[in-house]
Coordinates of C-alpha atoms in Angstrom, one line a residue:
M1 CA -121.6 -112.0 2.9
S2 CA -120.7 -113.3 6.3
V3 CA -121.3 -111.4 9.5
A4 CA -117.5 -111.1 10.0
E5 CA -117.0 -109.2 6.8
T6 CA -119.2 -106.4 8.0
Q7 CA -116.3 -105.0 10.0
E8 CA -114.9 -103.3 6.9
Y9 CA -118.3 -101.7 6.1
K10 CA -118.1 -97.8 6.2
V11 CA -121.0 -95.3 5.6
D12 CA -120.6 -91.9 4.1
A13 CA -118.4 -90.0 6.6
L14 CA -120.0 -86.7 5.7
I15 CA -123.3 -87.8 7.5
A16 CA -121.5 -87.7 10.8
E17 CA -119.0 -84.9 10.1
D18 CA -121.4 -82.3 8.6
I19 CA -125.1 -83.2 8.3
D20 CA -125.9 -79.8 6.6
A21 CA -123.3 -80.4 3.9
Y22 CA -124.6 -84.0 3.4
L23 CA -128.2 -82.7 3.0
S24 CA -127.0 -80.0 0.6
K25 CA -125.2 -82.6 -1.4
H26 CA -128.4 -84.5 -2.0
Q27 CA -130.9 -81.6 -2.2
H28 CA -131.0 -81.1 -5.9
K29 CA -130.9 -84.7 -7.0
T30 CA -134.0 -86.2 -8.6
M31 CA -136.1 -88.6 -6.4
L32 CA -137.4 -92.0 -7.6
R33 CA -140.2 -93.6 -5.7
F34 CA -140.4 -97.4 -6.4
I35 CA -142.0 -100.5 -4.9
T36 CA -141.0 -104.1 -4.8
C37 CA -143.8 -106.5 -5.2
G38 CA -144.6 -110.1 -6.2
S39 CA -145.5 -113.3 -4.4
V40 CA -144.5 -114.3 -0.9
D41 CA -140.8 -115.5 -0.5
D42 CA -139.7 -114.0 -3.8
G43 CA -137.0 -112.1 -2.0
K44 CA -138.4 -108.5 -1.9
S45 CA -137.1 -107.6 1.6
T46 CA -133.7 -109.2 0.9
L47 CA -133.4 -107.2 -2.2
I48 CA -134.1 -103.9 -0.5
G49 CA -131.7 -104.8 2.4
R50 CA -129.0 -105.5 -0.2
L51 CA -129.7 -102.1 -1.9
L52 CA -129.5 -100.3 1.4
Y53 CA -126.2 -102.2 2.3
D54 CA -124.5 -101.6 -1.0
S55 CA -125.5 -97.9 -1.1
K56 CA -123.8 -97.5 2.3
M57 CA -127.1 -96.4 4.0
I58 CA -126.8 -98.6 7.1
F59 CA -125.3 -97.0 10.2
E60 CA -122.9 -98.8 12.6
D61 CA -125.5 -99.4 15.3
Q62 CA -127.9 -100.8 12.6
L63 CA -125.2 -103.0 11.3
A64 CA -124.3 -104.3 14.7
T65 CA -128.0 -105.1 15.3
L66 CA -128.3 -106.7 11.9
S67 CA -125.3 -108.9 12.6
K68 CA -126.7 -110.0 15.9
D69 CA -130.2 -110.6 14.6
S70 CA -128.9 -112.5 11.6
K71 CA -127.3 -115.0 14.0
A72 CA -130.4 -115.2 16.3
V73 CA -133.3 -115.2 13.9
G74 CA -131.8 -115.0 10.4
T75 CA -132.3 -117.7 7.7
Q76 CA -128.8 -117.5 6.2
G77 CA -126.7 -119.3 8.7
Q78 CA -123.6 -117.2 9.4
D79 CA -124.3 -114.9 6.5
I80 CA -126.1 -111.6 6.8
D81 CA -129.9 -111.9 6.4
F82 CA -130.6 -108.6 4.6
A83 CA -134.4 -109.1 4.9
L84 CA -134.1 -108.2 8.6
L85 CA -133.3 -104.6 7.7
V86 CA -136.8 -104.2 6.3
D87 CA -139.0 -106.7 8.2
G88 CA -139.4 -104.6 11.3
L89 CA -142.5 -106.1 12.8
A90 CA -142.0 -109.0 15.3
A91 CA -144.6 -111.0 13.4
E92 CA -142.6 -110.4 10.1
R93 CA -139.4 -111.7 11.7
E94 CA -141.1 -114.7 13.3
Q95 CA -142.8 -115.8 10.0
G96 CA -140.2 -114.5 7.6
I97 CA -142.8 -112.5 5.6
T98 CA -143.7 -108.9 5.0
I99 CA -147.0 -107.8 6.5
D100 CA -147.1 -104.0 6.5
V101 CA -145.6 -101.6 3.9
A102 CA -142.0 -100.7 4.9
Y103 CA -140.6 -97.5 3.4
R104 CA -136.8 -96.9 3.3
F105 CA -134.7 -94.0 2.0
F106 CA -131.4 -94.3 0.3
A107 CA -129.3 -92.4 -2.1
T108 CA -126.4 -92.8 -4.6
D109 CA -124.2 -90.2 -6.3
K110 CA -126.8 -89.8 -9.1
R111 CA -130.3 -90.1 -7.4
K112 CA -132.3 -90.3 -4.2
F113 CA -134.7 -93.1 -3.7
I114 CA -137.7 -94.0 -1.5
V115 CA -138.6 -97.7 -1.8
A116 CA -141.7 -99.4 -0.4
D117 CA -141.4 -103.0 0.5
T118 CA -144.9 -104.4 -0.1
P119 CA -146.3 -107.6 1.3
G120 CA -146.6 -110.7 -0.9
H121 CA -149.3 -112.6 0.9
E122 CA -152.8 -112.3 -0.7
Q123 CA -154.5 -111.2 2.5
Y124 CA -152.2 -108.1 2.6
T125 CA -152.8 -107.0 -1.1
R126 CA -154.5 -103.9 0.2
N127 CA -151.1 -102.8 1.8
M128 CA -149.5 -103.3 -1.6
V129 CA -152.0 -100.9 -3.2
T130 CA -151.1 -98.3 -0.6
G131 CA -147.4 -98.6 -1.4
A132 CA -148.0 -98.5 -5.1
S133 CA -150.2 -95.4 -5.1
T134 CA -147.3 -92.9 -5.3
A135 CA -144.7 -95.0 -7.1
D136 CA -142.9 -94.1 -10.3
L137 CA -141.5 -97.7 -10.8
A138 CA -142.3 -101.1 -9.8
V139 CA -139.8 -104.0 -9.3
I140 CA -141.8 -107.2 -9.8
L141 CA -139.8 -110.1 -8.3
I142 CA -140.1 -113.7 -9.4
D143 CA -138.4 -116.6 -7.8
A144 CA -136.4 -118.3 -10.5
R145 CA -137.4 -121.7 -9.1
Q146 CA -141.2 -120.9 -8.9
G147 CA -141.8 -118.9 -12.0
I148 CA -145.0 -116.8 -12.4
L149 CA -147.5 -117.3 -9.5
T150 CA -151.0 -116.0 -8.9
Q151 CA -149.8 -113.1 -6.7
T152 CA -147.3 -112.1 -9.3
R153 CA -150.1 -111.7 -11.7
R154 CA -152.3 -109.9 -9.2
H155 CA -149.5 -107.4 -8.4
S156 CA -148.7 -106.9 -12.0
Y157 CA -152.3 -106.2 -12.8
I158 CA -152.5 -103.6 -10.0
V159 CA -149.2 -102.0 -11.1
N160 CA -150.7 -101.5 -14.6
L161 CA -154.1 -100.5 -13.2
L162 CA -152.5 -97.8 -11.0
G163 CA -150.6 -96.4 -14.0
I164 CA -147.0 -97.0 -12.7
P165 CA -145.0 -96.0 -15.8
N166 CA -141.9 -98.1 -15.4
V167 CA -141.8 -101.9 -14.6
V168 CA -138.7 -104.0 -13.8
L169 CA -139.0 -107.8 -13.9
A170 CA -136.3 -109.0 -11.5
V171 CA -135.9 -112.7 -11.8
N172 CA -134.4 -113.4 -8.3
K173 CA -132.6 -116.4 -6.8
M174 CA -130.7 -117.1 -10.0
D175 CA -127.9 -118.6 -7.9
L176 CA -130.4 -121.4 -7.0
V177 CA -130.9 -122.4 -10.6
G178 CA -127.3 -122.4 -11.5
Y179 CA -127.5 -119.0 -13.2
S180 CA -129.3 -120.6 -16.0
Q181 CA -130.0 -118.4 -19.1
E182 CA -132.5 -120.9 -20.4
R183 CA -134.6 -120.6 -17.2
F184 CA -134.4 -116.8 -17.2
D185 CA -135.4 -116.6 -20.9
Q186 CA -138.3 -118.9 -20.3
I187 CA -139.7 -116.8 -17.3
V188 CA -139.3 -113.7 -19.3
A189 CA -141.2 -115.2 -22.2
D190 CA -144.0 -116.4 -20.0
Y191 CA -144.2 -113.0 -18.3
R192 CA -144.2 -111.1 -21.5
E193 CA -147.2 -113.1 -22.7
F194 CA -149.1 -112.3 -19.6
A195 CA -148.0 -108.6 -19.4
T196 CA -149.2 -108.1 -23.0
S197 CA -152.6 -109.5 -22.2
I198 CA -153.2 -107.0 -19.3
G199 CA -151.7 -104.0 -21.0
I200 CA -148.2 -103.7 -19.8
K201 CA -146.5 -102.7 -23.0
D202 CA -142.9 -102.7 -22.0
F203 CA -140.7 -103.9 -19.1
T204 CA -137.0 -104.3 -18.3
A205 CA -136.0 -107.9 -17.3
I206 CA -132.9 -108.3 -15.1
P207 CA -131.6 -111.7 -13.7
I208 CA -130.4 -111.1 -10.1
S209 CA -129.6 -112.7 -6.7
G210 CA -130.5 -110.4 -3.9
L211 CA -128.7 -112.6 -1.4
K212 CA -125.5 -112.9 -3.3
G213 CA -125.6 -109.4 -4.8
D214 CA -125.6 -110.6 -8.5
N215 CA -126.5 -107.8 -10.9
I216 CA -127.7 -105.6 -8.0
V217 CA -125.0 -103.0 -7.9
D218 CA -122.2 -104.9 -9.5
R219 CA -122.3 -107.3 -12.5
S220 CA -122.5 -111.0 -11.9
S221 CA -119.5 -113.1 -12.9
G222 CA -121.9 -116.1 -13.1
M223 CA -124.1 -114.6 -15.7
D224 CA -121.7 -113.4 -18.5
W225 CA -124.6 -114.0 -21.0
Y226 CA -126.6 -111.0 -19.5
T227 CA -125.5 -107.8 -21.2
G228 CA -128.2 -105.4 -19.8
P229 CA -127.9 -102.9 -16.9
T230 CA -127.6 -103.8 -13.2
L231 CA -130.6 -103.1 -11.1
M232 CA -129.0 -100.1 -9.5
A233 CA -127.8 -98.6 -12.8
H234 CA -131.4 -98.9 -14.2
L235 CA -132.8 -97.3 -11.1
E236 CA -130.4 -94.4 -11.5
E237 CA -131.1 -93.8 -15.2
V238 CA -134.8 -94.5 -15.7
P239 CA -136.6 -91.3 -16.7
L240 CA -139.1 -89.8 -14.3
S241 CA -142.6 -88.7 -15.3
D242 CA -142.5 -85.3 -13.4
R243 CA -142.7 -83.4 -16.7
S244 CA -146.1 -84.8 -17.6
A245 CA -147.6 -83.2 -14.4
L246 CA -146.2 -79.9 -15.4
Q247 CA -147.5 -80.1 -18.9
R248 CA -151.1 -80.6 -17.8
P249 CA -153.6 -77.8 -17.0
F250 CA -153.3 -76.1 -13.5
R251 CA -155.1 -77.9 -10.7
M252 CA -154.9 -77.3 -6.9
P253 CA -157.2 -79.0 -4.5
V254 CA -157.9 -76.6 -1.6
Q255 CA -156.7 -78.1 1.7
W256 CA -157.2 -75.2 4.0
V257 CA -158.5 -71.6 4.0
N258 CA -155.7 -69.6 5.5
R259 CA -157.1 -66.6 7.5
P260 CA -154.6 -65.6 10.2
N261 CA -156.0 -62.1 10.5
L262 CA -158.6 -59.8 9.0
D263 CA -156.2 -58.5 6.3
F264 CA -155.2 -61.9 4.8
R265 CA -157.3 -64.6 3.1
G266 CA -155.5 -67.3 1.2
F267 CA -156.2 -70.8 -0.1
S268 CA -153.6 -73.4 0.7
G269 CA -152.9 -76.7 -1.0
T270 CA -150.5 -78.8 -3.0
I271 CA -150.5 -78.2 -6.8
S272 CA -151.4 -81.5 -8.5
S273 CA -150.7 -80.4 -12.0
G274 CA -149.6 -77.5 -14.1
E275 CA -148.2 -74.2 -12.9
V276 CA -149.5 -71.0 -11.5
K277 CA -148.2 -67.4 -11.2
P278 CA -149.5 -64.0 -10.2
G279 CA -151.9 -62.6 -12.8
D280 CA -153.2 -66.0 -14.0
A281 CA -156.9 -66.3 -14.5
V282 CA -158.3 -69.1 -12.3
R283 CA -161.7 -70.8 -11.7
V284 CA -163.0 -72.3 -8.5
V285 CA -164.7 -75.6 -9.2
P286 CA -167.5 -76.6 -8.7
S287 CA -168.9 -73.1 -8.1
G288 CA -167.5 -71.8 -11.4
K289 CA -166.5 -68.4 -9.8
T290 CA -163.5 -66.8 -11.5
S291 CA -160.7 -64.4 -10.4
T292 CA -157.0 -63.8 -11.0
V293 CA -154.1 -64.8 -8.8
K294 CA -152.8 -61.9 -6.6
S295 CA -149.9 -63.7 -5.0
V296 CA -148.3 -67.1 -4.6
V297 CA -147.3 -67.3 -0.9
T298 CA -145.0 -69.7 0.9
F299 CA -143.3 -69.8 4.3
D300 CA -140.1 -68.6 2.7
G301 CA -141.7 -65.7 0.8
D302 CA -143.8 -65.0 -2.3
L303 CA -143.0 -66.9 -5.5
D304 CA -143.0 -65.6 -9.1
R305 CA -144.1 -69.1 -10.2
A306 CA -145.2 -72.4 -8.6
V307 CA -145.4 -75.9 -10.2
A308 CA -146.9 -79.3 -9.6
G309 CA -145.8 -80.8 -6.3
Q310 CA -145.3 -77.6 -4.5
A311 CA -147.4 -76.7 -1.4
V312 CA -148.5 -73.0 -1.7
T313 CA -151.1 -70.5 -0.6
L314 CA -152.9 -68.5 -3.3
T315 CA -154.5 -65.1 -2.8
F316 CA -157.0 -63.7 -5.3
N317 CA -157.7 -60.2 -6.6
D318 CA -161.4 -60.7 -6.0
E319 CA -163.5 -61.8 -2.9
I320 CA -165.0 -65.1 -4.1
D321 CA -166.3 -68.0 -2.2
C322 CA -163.7 -70.8 -2.0
S323 CA -163.4 -73.5 0.7
R324 CA -161.8 -76.8 1.5
G325 CA -162.7 -79.5 -1.0
N326 CA -162.9 -77.0 -3.9
V327 CA -160.4 -77.1 -6.7
I328 CA -158.7 -74.1 -8.1
A329 CA -158.0 -74.5 -11.7
A330 CA -157.0 -72.8 -15.0
A331 CA -160.0 -70.6 -15.9
D332 CA -160.1 -71.7 -19.5
N333 CA -159.5 -75.4 -18.8
P334 CA -161.3 -76.5 -15.7
P335 CA -161.7 -80.1 -14.6
E336 CA -165.0 -82.0 -14.9
V337 CA -167.8 -82.0 -12.4
A338 CA -170.3 -84.9 -12.1
D339 CA -172.1 -87.1 -9.6
Q340 CA -172.1 -90.5 -11.4
F341 CA -169.0 -92.3 -12.7
E342 CA -167.7 -95.6 -14.0
T343 CA -164.8 -96.7 -11.8
T344 CA -162.5 -99.6 -11.1
L345 CA -162.5 -100.7 -7.4
I346 CA -159.9 -102.7 -5.6
W347 CA -161.7 -104.1 -2.6
M348 CA -159.6 -104.0 0.6
D349 CA -161.9 -105.1 3.4
E350 CA -162.7 -108.4 5.0
A351 CA -166.4 -107.6 4.7
E352 CA -167.6 -107.9 1.1
M353 CA -168.9 -104.9 -0.8
L354 CA -172.6 -104.3 -0.4
P355 CA -174.2 -102.5 -3.5
G356 CA -176.5 -99.7 -2.5
R357 CA -174.8 -99.2 0.9
P358 CA -173.6 -95.6 1.4
Y359 CA -169.8 -95.2 1.8
I360 CA -167.7 -92.1 2.3
L361 CA -165.7 -91.3 -0.8
Q362 CA -162.6 -89.2 -0.4
L363 CA -160.9 -87.8 -3.5
G364 CA -158.1 -85.4 -2.6
T365 CA -159.6 -82.9 -0.2
Q366 CA -163.2 -83.7 -1.2
S367 CA -165.4 -85.9 0.9
V368 CA -168.9 -87.0 -0.3
T369 CA -171.3 -89.9 0.3
A370 CA -171.3 -92.5 -2.4
T371 CA -173.3 -95.6 -3.3
I372 CA -172.1 -98.4 -5.6
T373 CA -174.1 -100.4 -8.1
E374 CA -173.7 -104.1 -8.6
P375 CA -170.3 -104.6 -10.4
K376 CA -170.4 -104.7 -14.1
Y377 CA -167.8 -107.4 -13.9
E378 CA -165.0 -108.7 -11.7
V379 CA -161.6 -109.2 -13.2
N380 CA -159.8 -112.6 -13.1
V381 CA -156.2 -111.5 -12.5
N382 CA -154.8 -114.8 -13.9
T383 CA -156.5 -114.5 -17.2
A384 CA -157.8 -110.9 -17.4
E385 CA -161.2 -112.4 -18.0
Q386 CA -164.3 -110.4 -17.1
L387 CA -166.5 -112.4 -14.8
P388 CA -170.1 -111.7 -13.7
S389 CA -170.3 -110.8 -10.0
R390 CA -172.9 -109.4 -7.6
T391 CA -170.4 -108.1 -5.1
L392 CA -166.6 -107.8 -4.5
K393 CA -164.7 -109.7 -1.8
L394 CA -161.3 -109.0 -0.2
N395 CA -158.6 -108.3 -2.9
A396 CA -161.2 -108.5 -5.7
I397 CA -160.9 -106.1 -8.6
G398 CA -164.1 -105.0 -10.4
V399 CA -165.6 -102.3 -12.6
C400 CA -168.6 -100.6 -11.0
N401 CA -170.7 -97.4 -11.4
I402 CA -170.8 -95.0 -8.5
S403 CA -173.1 -92.2 -7.7
T404 CA -172.5 -89.4 -5.2
D405 CA -174.8 -87.2 -3.1
R406 CA -173.3 -84.1 -4.6
P407 CA -171.1 -83.2 -7.6
L408 CA -167.4 -84.2 -7.4
V409 CA -164.6 -82.4 -9.1
F410 CA -162.4 -85.0 -10.9
E411 CA -160.2 -86.0 -13.8
S412 CA -159.9 -89.4 -15.4
Y413 CA -157.3 -91.4 -13.5
D414 CA -155.5 -92.1 -16.8
D415 CA -155.0 -88.3 -17.0
D416 CA -154.3 -87.4 -13.4
R417 CA -153.7 -89.9 -10.7
T418 CA -154.3 -87.3 -8.0
M419 CA -157.6 -86.0 -9.3
G420 CA -158.8 -89.5 -10.4
G421 CA -157.9 -91.8 -7.6
F422 CA -160.1 -92.1 -4.4
I423 CA -160.8 -94.3 -1.4
L424 CA -164.0 -95.5 0.1
I425 CA -164.5 -95.5 3.9
D426 CA -167.1 -97.4 5.9
R427 CA -169.3 -94.9 7.6
M428 CA -169.8 -97.0 10.7
T429 CA -166.2 -98.3 11.3
N430 CA -164.1 -95.6 9.5
A431 CA -162.1 -98.4 7.9
T432 CA -160.8 -97.9 4.4
V433 CA -162.6 -100.5 2.4
A434 CA -161.6 -99.9 -1.2
A435 CA -159.3 -97.9 -3.5
G436 CA -160.8 -96.7 -6.7
L437 CA -160.0 -95.1 -10.1
I438 CA -162.4 -93.0 -12.0
H439 CA -162.7 -93.8 -15.7
F440 CA -165.3 -91.2 -16.8
A441 CA -168.5 -89.5 -15.9
L442 CA -171.7 -91.2 -16.9
R443 CA -173.6 -89.3 -19.6
R444 CA -176.8 -89.4 -17.5
S445 CA -175.0 -87.4 -14.8
Q446 CA -174.8 -84.5 -17.2
N447 CA -178.3 -85.0 -18.8
I448 CA -180.5 -85.3 -15.8
H449 CA -181.2 -82.2 -13.7
W450 CA -183.5 -81.3 -10.8
Q451 CA -186.8 -79.8 -12.1
A452 CA -188.0 -76.8 -10.1
V453 CA -191.6 -77.2 -8.9
D454 CA -193.9 -74.5 -7.4
I455 CA -195.7 -76.7 -4.9
D456 CA -192.9 -78.0 -2.6
R457 CA -192.9 -80.4 0.3
E458 CA -193.6 -77.7 2.8
A459 CA -196.7 -76.6 0.9
H460 CA -198.0 -80.2 0.7
A461 CA -197.5 -80.6 4.5
Q462 CA -199.2 -77.3 5.3
Q463 CA -202.2 -78.3 3.2
K464 CA -202.5 -81.4 5.3
G465 CA -201.9 -79.5 8.6
Q466 CA -199.0 -81.8 9.7
K467 CA -195.3 -82.2 9.7
A468 CA -194.0 -84.8 7.2
R469 CA -192.3 -87.7 9.0
V470 CA -190.7 -91.1 8.4
V471 CA -191.4 -93.3 11.4
W472 CA -189.0 -96.2 10.9
F473 CA -189.8 -99.4 12.9
T474 CA -186.8 -101.7 13.2
G475 CA -186.4 -105.0 15.1
L476 CA -186.1 -108.7 14.8
S477 CA -188.7 -110.8 12.9
G478 CA -191.6 -111.4 15.3
S479 CA -190.8 -108.4 17.5
G480 CA -194.2 -106.9 16.7
K481 CA -193.1 -104.1 14.3
S482 CA -196.0 -104.5 11.8
T483 CA -198.6 -104.9 14.5
I484 CA -197.5 -101.7 16.4
A485 CA -197.1 -99.8 13.1
N486 CA -200.7 -100.7 12.1
L487 CA -202.0 -99.5 15.5
V488 CA -200.1 -96.2 15.2
E489 CA -201.6 -95.6 11.7
K490 CA -205.1 -96.3 13.0
K491 CA -204.6 -93.7 15.8
L492 CA -203.2 -91.1 13.4
H493 CA -206.1 -91.7 10.9
S494 CA -208.6 -91.2 13.7
M495 CA -206.9 -87.9 14.4
G496 CA -207.3 -86.8 10.8
R497 CA -203.6 -87.2 10.0
H498 CA -202.5 -88.2 6.5
S499 CA -200.2 -91.3 6.7
F500 CA -199.2 -94.4 4.7
L501 CA -197.8 -97.7 5.9
L502 CA -195.0 -99.4 4.0
D503 CA -194.7 -103.0 5.4
G504 CA -191.7 -105.1 4.7
D505 CA -193.6 -108.2 3.5
N506 CA -196.1 -106.1 1.4
V507 CA -193.3 -104.2 -0.4
R508 CA -191.6 -107.5 -1.4
H509 CA -194.7 -108.5 -3.3
G510 CA -194.2 -105.6 -5.8
L511 CA -191.4 -103.1 -5.6
N512 CA -188.8 -105.4 -4.2
R513 CA -190.1 -108.8 -5.5
D514 CA -186.7 -109.3 -7.4
L515 CA -184.7 -109.2 -4.1
G516 CA -183.7 -112.1 -1.8
F517 CA -182.3 -112.0 1.7
T518 CA -178.5 -111.8 1.2
D519 CA -176.8 -108.9 2.9
A520 CA -176.5 -107.2 -0.5
D521 CA -180.2 -107.7 -1.2
R522 CA -181.2 -106.4 2.3
V523 CA -179.2 -103.2 1.6
E524 CA -180.9 -102.7 -1.8
N525 CA -184.3 -103.4 -0.2
I526 CA -183.8 -100.6 2.4
R527 CA -182.3 -98.2 -0.2
R528 CA -185.4 -98.5 -2.4
V529 CA -187.8 -98.2 0.5
G530 CA -185.9 -95.2 1.8
E531 CA -186.3 -93.4 -1.6
V532 CA -190.0 -94.2 -1.7
A533 CA -190.4 -92.9 1.8
R534 CA -188.6 -89.7 0.9
L535 CA -190.9 -89.2 -2.1
M536 CA -193.9 -89.7 0.2
T537 CA -192.7 -87.1 2.6
D538 CA -192.4 -84.7 -0.3
A539 CA -196.1 -85.2 -0.6
G540 CA -196.5 -84.1 3.1
L541 CA -197.3 -87.6 4.4
I542 CA -196.4 -89.3 7.7
V543 CA -194.8 -92.5 6.4
L544 CA -194.6 -95.6 8.6
T545 CA -192.2 -98.3 7.7
A546 CA -192.0 -101.7 9.3
F547 CA -188.8 -103.5 8.2
I548 CA -186.2 -105.6 10.0
S549 CA -183.6 -103.3 8.4
P550 CA -180.7 -105.1 10.2
F551 CA -177.8 -102.7 9.4
R552 CA -177.2 -99.4 11.1
A553 CA -175.6 -98.1 7.9
E554 CA -178.8 -98.4 5.8
R555 CA -180.9 -96.9 8.6
Q556 CA -178.5 -94.0 8.7
M557 CA -178.7 -93.7 4.9
V558 CA -182.5 -93.2 5.1
R559 CA -182.0 -90.7 8.0
D560 CA -179.6 -88.7 5.8
L561 CA -182.2 -88.5 3.1
M562 CA -184.6 -86.6 5.4
A563 CA -184.5 -83.1 6.7
E564 CA -183.6 -82.5 10.3
G565 CA -186.2 -84.0 12.7
E566 CA -188.1 -85.8 10.0
F567 CA -186.7 -89.3 10.7
V568 CA -188.0 -91.0 13.8
E569 CA -186.4 -94.4 14.5
V570 CA -188.5 -96.7 16.6
F571 CA -186.6 -99.7 18.0
V572 CA -188.9 -102.5 18.8
N573 CA -186.6 -104.1 21.3
T574 CA -187.8 -107.6 21.7
P575 CA -185.3 -110.3 22.9
L576 CA -184.5 -113.0 20.4
D577 CA -186.0 -115.8 22.6
V578 CA -189.3 -113.9 22.9
A579 CA -189.5 -113.2 19.2
E580 CA -188.6 -116.8 18.4
S581 CA -191.3 -118.1 20.8
R582 CA -194.0 -116.3 18.9
D583 CA -192.8 -117.5 15.4
V584 CA -196.2 -116.7 13.9
K585 CA -194.9 -117.5 10.3
G586 CA -192.8 -120.5 11.3
L587 CA -189.6 -118.7 10.0
Y588 CA -187.4 -119.3 13.0
K589 CA -188.2 -123.1 12.9
K590 CA -187.1 -123.2 9.3
A591 CA -184.0 -121.2 10.0
R592 CA -183.0 -123.5 12.9
A593 CA -183.5 -126.5 10.7
G594 CA -181.2 -125.0 8.0
Q595 CA -184.1 -124.6 5.5
L596 CA -184.0 -120.8 5.5
K597 CA -180.6 -119.1 5.0
N598 CA -179.5 -115.6 5.9
F599 CA -182.2 -115.2 8.6
T600 CA -181.7 -112.2 10.9
G601 CA -180.9 -113.3 14.4
I602 CA -179.9 -116.8 13.5
D603 CA -177.2 -116.8 10.7
S604 CA -177.3 -113.2 9.8
P605 CA -176.6 -110.3 12.2
Y606 CA -178.9 -107.6 13.6
E607 CA -177.3 -104.3 14.5
E608 CA -179.3 -102.6 17.3
P609 CA -179.8 -98.8 17.0
D610 CA -177.3 -96.7 19.0
D611 CA -179.7 -93.9 19.8
A612 CA -183.2 -94.5 18.5
E613 CA -185.8 -91.7 19.1
V614 CA -188.2 -94.2 20.6
T615 CA -187.5 -97.7 22.1
V616 CA -190.4 -100.0 23.0
N617 CA -190.1 -103.5 24.5
T618 CA -193.0 -105.7 23.7
A619 CA -191.9 -108.2 26.3
E620 CA -192.8 -105.6 29.0
M621 CA -195.6 -103.7 27.3
T622 CA -198.6 -104.4 25.1
A623 CA -198.7 -103.4 21.5
E624 CA -201.4 -100.9 22.4
E625 CA -199.2 -99.3 25.0
A626 CA -196.3 -99.1 22.6
A627 CA -198.4 -97.5 20.0
E628 CA -199.7 -94.9 22.4
M629 CA -196.1 -94.1 23.4
I630 CA -195.0 -93.6 19.7
V631 CA -198.0 -91.4 18.9
D632 CA -197.3 -89.3 22.0
H633 CA -193.8 -88.8 20.8
L634 CA -194.9 -87.7 17.3
L635 CA -197.4 -85.2 18.7
R636 CA -194.8 -83.7 21.1
T637 CA -192.0 -83.2 18.6

């Protein structure tokens, strides 16, 4: 369509004349959330632009801007470049690609729609996952000239993984292959073979041209051989899955405890499944406390019944403990609670996954600390083959076990997307590093319990007449950690204190002899040592550890294992050139020569402590002076 033809374009006059009447007209229509995905340049943005245009959802000022931009930066000559309606970022317009997820609303006489235009480039796959997380339908585009590409397979795998119930295969740019039925049939056959292999049982294939409008809203005169629905007709008629949420047991994650005054205490959240009404018996999970619902409160007044998707405040007939992160559920059918799970992870960060590193896991309103084992396997999205892997890199998909520091209320993702889907957050940067789906709780999480003991850590420490501590020496190789730690232990021993020194090199001869020096191995090295140190403090000992421990996240992990004040971080702050000049073991020389990989300070980073309890500089003081300073700190605190 040329820019000149847009002069006849008219939007729904009711929008300008009576906005309340327009909103009322659409209020009771069903809402379909869908995404467009596929490889770069398959025409996703153009398709959405065409849908917005043909549904009369573009206002006059937008149309004028579109016409102007189509002439200036468009790719269609004098014709409208519909992709510019969606590609809002300057970088997107300059490159002709989608980077971020763009959400657009439009409506027809039959239904309302929210569409997410997701990026096709591999490096932005994480954004595609974001757009797909709430979708009811996925439109997977394929360029008729290119056929199925790697990113088509990756997006299809993620669509199936996330449980999107409806899939449309839109074979786009049919005008560029002469509207060939043979080409369409071949692509559909190829895709069906791949879709079956990854678990997509059914899909609707539609030949289209987003640019020309073929089979978008109106049937194409160039493809008389196609007798199925147009894309818009299919979007208007496809059944929604809302009923399944209503048919599941009642679940409501608590978002907020509503206490405006002394006379009211309610628990606010959005119902994820089922329904609730006054008088229903409910259970607060994980505590297991039960009560009955007194009222279902909303801003517009109390309700006789509330269902999945509604945001409400519940009051109880009994005063029971309930807080943010708890889940209110049907008393006779509560969700599971566990602290170890099998999960699928979609890794979304430039930095690779490090097994053993603690991350923040957020599931609904719950937030816990989680650690990941090595992946059981990584998935090859092209072949669905399960490949061995020790880590996950950007856009990789793998199956891993996860353990949390306290029980998590959950459902299998297959049963409930809200209660089974989570994200992982880096504790240091607050960046979202992965999206995850829970498969099931591991049996050992149900079978292993803490055994109560009569002689606890306090009793052990009192017997020794001291306070249990972990004194954590960190610094570059050659900084003097082991020398100073040894002197500190000698001084403590002479004072009659009970201590034990865990040295980095010594531990690698036994407990950690199977670990190398990759980032992942360094993380696991510190995790194991941290657990051993914690057990030793349970025995009432003062534990000295001398490890490079280059990452703040792992040092924080060990700190979190200890009680308040029990972890003392000692930063042996020796400049790299001074540490390298000592080079007692010849390690820096080997690293500089390329004979020793992943060496801290040379080709592997060292993250200095932000706020260590004690900092000593061995370039300015002797090891004896440093040891005296550390012992003095231990005696004073």
